[in-house]
Coordinates of C-alpha atoms in Angstrom, one line a residue:
M13 CA -55.2 -12.6 31.0
T14 CA -55.6 -16.6 32.1
T15 CA -58.5 -16.7 30.0
H16 CA -57.1 -15.3 27.2
S17 CA -54.0 -17.2 27.1
T18 CA -56.3 -20.4 27.1
G19 CA -58.4 -19.5 24.1
L20 CA -54.7 -18.7 22.2
T21 CA -54.1 -22.1 23.2
T22 CA -57.0 -23.9 22.1
H23 CA -57.0 -22.1 18.6
S24 CA -53.3 -23.0 18.4
T25 CA -53.8 -26.8 19.0
G26 CA -56.5 -27.1 16.6
L27 CA -59.4 -28.1 19.1
T28 CA -61.8 -25.5 17.6
P29 CA -64.6 -28.5 16.6
V30 CA -66.0 -28.5 13.2
S31 CA -69.6 -26.6 12.4
P32 CA -72.5 -28.7 11.5
G33 CA -72.7 -26.5 8.3
R34 CA -69.6 -27.0 7.1
K35 CA -69.6 -30.2 7.3
V36 CA -72.8 -30.5 5.1
K37 CA -71.2 -28.0 2.3
D38 CA -67.9 -30.3 1.8
R39 CA -70.7 -33.2 1.5
L40 CA -72.6 -31.4 -0.6
V41 CA -69.9 -30.3 -3.1
Q42 CA -68.2 -34.0 -2.9
A43 CA -71.3 -35.0 -4.1
L44 CA -72.1 -32.6 -6.6
V45 CA -68.3 -33.4 -7.9
Y46 CA -69.6 -37.4 -7.8
L47 CA -72.4 -36.4 -10.1
A48 CA -70.7 -34.4 -12.7
F49 CA -68.0 -36.9 -12.9
A50 CA -70.9 -39.7 -13.5
L51 CA -72.6 -37.2 -16.1
A52 CA -69.3 -37.1 -17.9
V53 CA -68.7 -40.5 -18.2
I54 CA -72.3 -41.9 -18.5
P55 CA -72.3 -40.9 -22.2
L56 CA -68.5 -41.3 -22.9
V57 CA -69.8 -45.4 -21.8
S58 CA -72.1 -45.5 -23.8
V59 CA -70.7 -44.5 -27.1
L60 CA -68.5 -47.0 -26.1
W61 CA -70.9 -49.5 -25.6
T62 CA -72.8 -49.0 -28.7
V63 CA -69.8 -48.7 -30.7
V64 CA -68.4 -52.1 -29.3
V65 CA -71.8 -54.2 -29.6
N66 CA -72.8 -52.7 -33.4
G67 CA -68.8 -53.1 -34.8
A68 CA -68.1 -56.0 -33.2
K69 CA -70.8 -57.9 -35.9
R70 CA -67.9 -57.9 -38.3
L71 CA -64.8 -57.9 -37.1
D72 CA -63.2 -61.0 -38.7
L73 CA -59.9 -61.2 -40.7
T74 CA -62.0 -60.9 -43.4
F75 CA -62.3 -57.2 -42.5
F76 CA -58.5 -56.9 -42.2
Q77 CA -57.4 -58.8 -44.9
F78 CA -59.2 -57.2 -47.8
S79 CA -60.5 -53.9 -49.3
M80 CA -63.9 -52.8 -50.6
N81 CA -62.6 -53.3 -54.3
G82 CA -65.5 -54.5 -56.5
I83 CA -68.2 -55.2 -53.4
G84 CA -71.7 -53.6 -53.1
G85 CA -73.4 -51.7 -50.6
R86 CA -75.7 -55.4 -50.4
D87 CA -72.7 -57.6 -50.5
S88 CA -71.2 -59.2 -47.2
G89 CA -67.6 -59.2 -46.6
G90 CA -65.4 -56.9 -47.9
G91 CA -63.1 -54.7 -45.6
A92 CA -61.3 -52.1 -44.3
Y93 CA -57.6 -53.0 -45.3
H94 CA -57.6 -50.3 -47.8
A95 CA -58.8 -47.8 -45.4
I96 CA -56.7 -49.2 -42.2
I97 CA -53.5 -48.5 -44.4
G98 CA -53.9 -45.3 -45.7
T99 CA -55.3 -43.7 -41.9
L100 CA -51.8 -45.0 -40.6
E101 CA -50.0 -43.7 -43.6
Q102 CA -51.6 -40.4 -43.3
V103 CA -51.3 -39.7 -39.7
L104 CA -47.1 -40.9 -39.6
I105 CA -46.5 -38.2 -42.5
T106 CA -49.0 -36.2 -40.3
S107 CA -46.6 -36.2 -37.2
V108 CA -43.4 -36.5 -39.3
I109 CA -44.1 -32.9 -40.3
A110 CA -46.4 -30.9 -37.1
V111 CA -44.5 -33.0 -34.3
P112 CA -41.4 -31.3 -34.7
L113 CA -42.3 -27.6 -36.1
A114 CA -44.7 -27.7 -33.0
V115 CA -42.5 -28.8 -30.0
L116 CA -39.9 -26.3 -31.9
T117 CA -42.2 -23.3 -32.1
A118 CA -43.2 -24.2 -28.7
I119 CA -39.8 -23.9 -27.4
Y120 CA -39.1 -20.5 -28.7
L121 CA -41.8 -19.0 -27.5
V122 CA -40.9 -20.5 -23.7
E123 CA -37.2 -20.4 -23.7
Y124 CA -36.2 -17.8 -26.3
A125 CA -39.0 -15.3 -27.3
G126 CA -39.6 -13.8 -24.0
N127 CA -42.2 -10.7 -24.6
G128 CA -40.5 -9.9 -28.1
R129 CA -43.3 -8.9 -31.3
L130 CA -41.8 -11.7 -32.5
G131 CA -43.1 -14.5 -29.9
K132 CA -46.8 -12.4 -29.6
A133 CA -47.2 -12.8 -33.2
I134 CA -46.5 -16.5 -32.9
S135 CA -48.7 -17.2 -30.3
F136 CA -51.6 -15.1 -31.8
T137 CA -51.0 -17.1 -34.9
V138 CA -51.3 -20.4 -33.0
D139 CA -54.4 -19.7 -31.3
V140 CA -55.8 -18.3 -34.8
M141 CA -55.1 -21.8 -35.9
T142 CA -56.3 -23.5 -33.2
G143 CA -60.1 -22.1 -34.3
I144 CA -59.8 -22.9 -38.0
P145 CA -62.3 -25.5 -39.0
S146 CA -61.2 -28.7 -40.4
I147 CA -62.9 -28.0 -43.3
V148 CA -61.2 -24.7 -44.1
A149 CA -58.0 -26.9 -44.0
G150 CA -58.9 -29.1 -46.4
L151 CA -59.9 -26.1 -48.8
F152 CA -56.8 -24.2 -48.1
V153 CA -55.1 -27.5 -49.6
L154 CA -57.1 -27.9 -51.9
A155 CA -56.3 -24.6 -53.4
L156 CA -52.8 -24.3 -53.2
W157 CA -51.1 -27.4 -53.5
L158 CA -54.1 -29.3 -56.3
L159 CA -54.8 -26.2 -58.0
T160 CA -52.6 -24.0 -57.9
V161 CA -49.5 -25.7 -58.3
G162 CA -51.6 -29.2 -60.1
F163 CA -50.8 -31.6 -57.7
G164 CA -53.3 -34.5 -57.6
F165 CA -55.5 -36.4 -55.2
S166 CA -53.2 -38.1 -52.8
G167 CA -52.0 -39.0 -49.1
F168 CA -49.7 -36.8 -48.7
A169 CA -52.2 -33.7 -50.0
G170 CA -54.3 -35.1 -46.7
A171 CA -51.6 -35.2 -44.3
L172 CA -50.8 -31.5 -45.5
S173 CA -54.3 -30.6 -43.9
L174 CA -54.3 -32.5 -41.3
T175 CA -50.8 -31.0 -40.4
I176 CA -52.3 -27.5 -40.2
L177 CA -55.2 -28.9 -37.5
M178 CA -52.5 -31.0 -36.0
I179 CA -49.5 -28.2 -34.9
P180 CA -51.5 -25.5 -33.0
T181 CA -52.8 -28.4 -30.5
V182 CA -49.2 -29.9 -30.3
V183 CA -47.9 -26.3 -29.7
R184 CA -50.3 -25.3 -26.9
A185 CA -49.8 -28.8 -24.9
T186 CA -46.1 -29.2 -25.7
E187 CA -45.6 -24.7 -24.1
E188 CA -48.1 -25.7 -21.6
M189 CA -45.6 -28.8 -20.2
L190 CA -42.4 -26.4 -20.6
K191 CA -43.8 -24.1 -18.7
L192 CA -44.5 -26.3 -15.7
V193 CA -40.8 -27.3 -15.6
P194 CA -39.2 -25.5 -12.6
N195 CA -36.8 -23.0 -13.2
D196 CA -34.4 -23.9 -10.9
L197 CA -33.2 -26.8 -13.2
R198 CA -32.7 -24.1 -15.9
E199 CA -30.9 -22.0 -13.6
A200 CA -28.8 -25.1 -12.1
S201 CA -28.1 -26.1 -15.5
Y202 CA -26.8 -22.5 -16.4
A203 CA -24.7 -22.3 -12.9
L204 CA -22.8 -25.7 -14.5
G205 CA -21.8 -23.7 -17.5
V206 CA -24.1 -25.7 -20.1
P207 CA -25.3 -23.4 -22.9
R208 CA -29.0 -22.6 -23.3
W209 CA -29.2 -25.2 -25.9
R210 CA -28.0 -28.1 -24.3
T211 CA -29.6 -27.4 -20.9
V212 CA -33.3 -27.1 -23.5
C213 CA -32.1 -30.8 -24.9
F214 CA -31.6 -32.6 -22.2
V215 CA -32.8 -30.9 -19.2
V216 CA -35.9 -29.5 -19.8
L217 CA -37.1 -31.7 -22.4
P218 CA -37.2 -35.2 -20.8
T219 CA -39.0 -33.5 -18.1
A220 CA -41.6 -32.1 -20.0
M221 CA -41.3 -35.6 -21.9
T222 CA -44.9 -37.5 -20.4
G223 CA -46.8 -34.5 -20.7
I224 CA -45.4 -33.6 -24.2
V225 CA -46.4 -36.9 -25.5
T226 CA -49.2 -36.7 -24.4
G227 CA -50.2 -33.6 -26.2
V228 CA -48.9 -35.1 -29.5
M229 CA -51.3 -38.4 -28.6
L230 CA -54.3 -36.1 -28.3
A231 CA -53.6 -34.0 -31.4
V232 CA -53.5 -37.9 -33.4
A233 CA -56.6 -38.8 -31.6
R234 CA -58.4 -35.3 -33.6
V235 CA -56.5 -35.6 -36.4
M236 CA -57.1 -39.6 -37.1
G237 CA -60.9 -39.2 -36.9
E238 CA -61.4 -36.0 -39.6
T239 CA -63.2 -37.0 -42.8
A240 CA -64.0 -33.5 -44.0
P241 CA -60.3 -32.0 -45.0
L242 CA -59.6 -35.7 -46.5
L243 CA -62.2 -35.8 -48.5
L244 CA -61.5 -32.5 -50.1
T245 CA -57.5 -33.5 -50.4
I246 CA -57.2 -37.5 -50.8
F247 CA -60.6 -38.6 -53.3
F248 CA -62.1 -42.2 -52.3
T249 CA -61.4 -45.1 -53.1
K250 CA -62.3 -48.4 -52.9
A251 CA -59.2 -50.1 -54.2
I252 CA -56.2 -50.6 -52.0
N253 CA -53.2 -47.5 -52.6
N254 CA -50.3 -48.3 -50.8
N255 CA -48.5 -45.0 -52.3
P256 CA -49.4 -41.8 -50.1
F257 CA -47.7 -39.9 -53.1
E258 CA -50.1 -40.2 -56.0
G259 CA -53.5 -41.1 -56.9
P260 CA -56.8 -40.9 -54.7
Q261 CA -56.5 -43.0 -51.3
A262 CA -59.1 -44.4 -49.0
S263 CA -58.8 -43.8 -44.9
L264 CA -61.1 -45.3 -41.9
P265 CA -62.9 -41.4 -41.7
T266 CA -63.8 -41.8 -45.4
F267 CA -64.8 -45.5 -45.2
I268 CA -66.9 -45.0 -42.1
W269 CA -68.5 -42.2 -44.3
D270 CA -69.2 -44.2 -47.4
Q271 CA -70.6 -47.5 -45.6
A272 CA -72.5 -45.1 -43.3
S273 CA -74.2 -43.2 -46.1
D274 CA -75.0 -46.8 -47.8
P275 CA -79.3 -48.0 -46.2
N276 CA -78.0 -51.6 -46.5
Q277 CA -77.7 -53.8 -43.5
N278 CA -74.3 -55.2 -44.3
S279 CA -72.5 -51.9 -45.2
I280 CA -74.1 -49.7 -42.0
D281 CA -71.9 -53.2 -40.1
R282 CA -68.7 -52.5 -41.9
A283 CA -69.5 -48.7 -40.6
W284 CA -69.7 -49.7 -37.4
T285 CA -67.0 -52.2 -37.3
G286 CA -64.6 -49.0 -39.1
A287 CA -65.6 -46.6 -35.9
L288 CA -64.2 -49.8 -33.4
V289 CA -61.2 -50.0 -35.0
L290 CA -60.6 -46.5 -35.2
I291 CA -61.2 -46.2 -31.7
G292 CA -58.9 -49.2 -31.2
I293 CA -56.2 -48.1 -33.0
I294 CA -56.3 -44.4 -31.3
M295 CA -56.5 -46.3 -27.7
L296 CA -53.0 -48.7 -28.8
L297 CA -51.1 -45.4 -30.3
N298 CA -51.7 -44.0 -26.3
L299 CA -50.7 -47.0 -24.6
I300 CA -47.8 -47.2 -26.7
A301 CA -46.7 -44.0 -26.9
R302 CA -47.0 -43.5 -22.9
F303 CA -45.3 -46.3 -22.6
V304 CA -42.6 -45.0 -24.3
A305 CA -42.5 -41.7 -22.7
R306 CA -42.2 -43.4 -19.1
R307 CA -39.0 -45.3 -20.2
S308 CA -37.7 -42.1 -21.5
A309 CA -38.8 -40.0 -18.7
P310 CA -35.9 -39.2 -16.0
T311 CA -36.1 -41.3 -12.9
G312 CA -34.6 -38.2 -10.9
R313 CA -31.6 -40.6 -9.5

């Protein structure tokens, strides 16, 4: 009995030493994790470094102040002002259309649909849209908006094709963030007699806001770099077009594609700088979105 009780005491106090084999396994797994992280970071840093080194050659005020109108591939100078304006306008229109639709869809799937047939059908449709190639979205808008309805090339047509690509990403990200909100918060709100819609607007959404904004910015980063659907819907121009609803309009992806396809060194330098500016815009938008999300998140006081 004494020996038995002593064994229990030793076990309960946790004095059993860790075997050398477990220590070796722990160190091995830890080393593999660090190795995997390094393998994932090295290509990212390499790509970023290459873009920065090559893109810095033409990173000057001229690049942000002028378009490529009248500038040939061999000519120095020229810039991407027209492409930057086009990209910002197209992404803004895309976000205005896609984000409300996607967030409302996710709210319905999480808060209202349950196991109903409509919810399952919507979820299945979102899954299908997630796997749609970008060029298919461009072909759809080309066939419906341009050829069938009769509208011409425009930044708005490009925004419609990007909207198709953006909606499923935002829906899935928002849906996952809403599912992470504890049910205790919802039940506490319902116990106070708060309607469901007010609970969603003032309890659930603010709690999940940081994650939702992150998902939105991931979707923005994805659509901002798309080229194929834009070539089919906005066409291509080297001139400045500030009106996204009329006439062909440039964008940074199409600008990079056009300059990179020219074998002249001046054009290649402009392509690298366009890629650097595109990365910089995405990083800046991410920082702004994270700042806004943190300011609007509940403090818990």
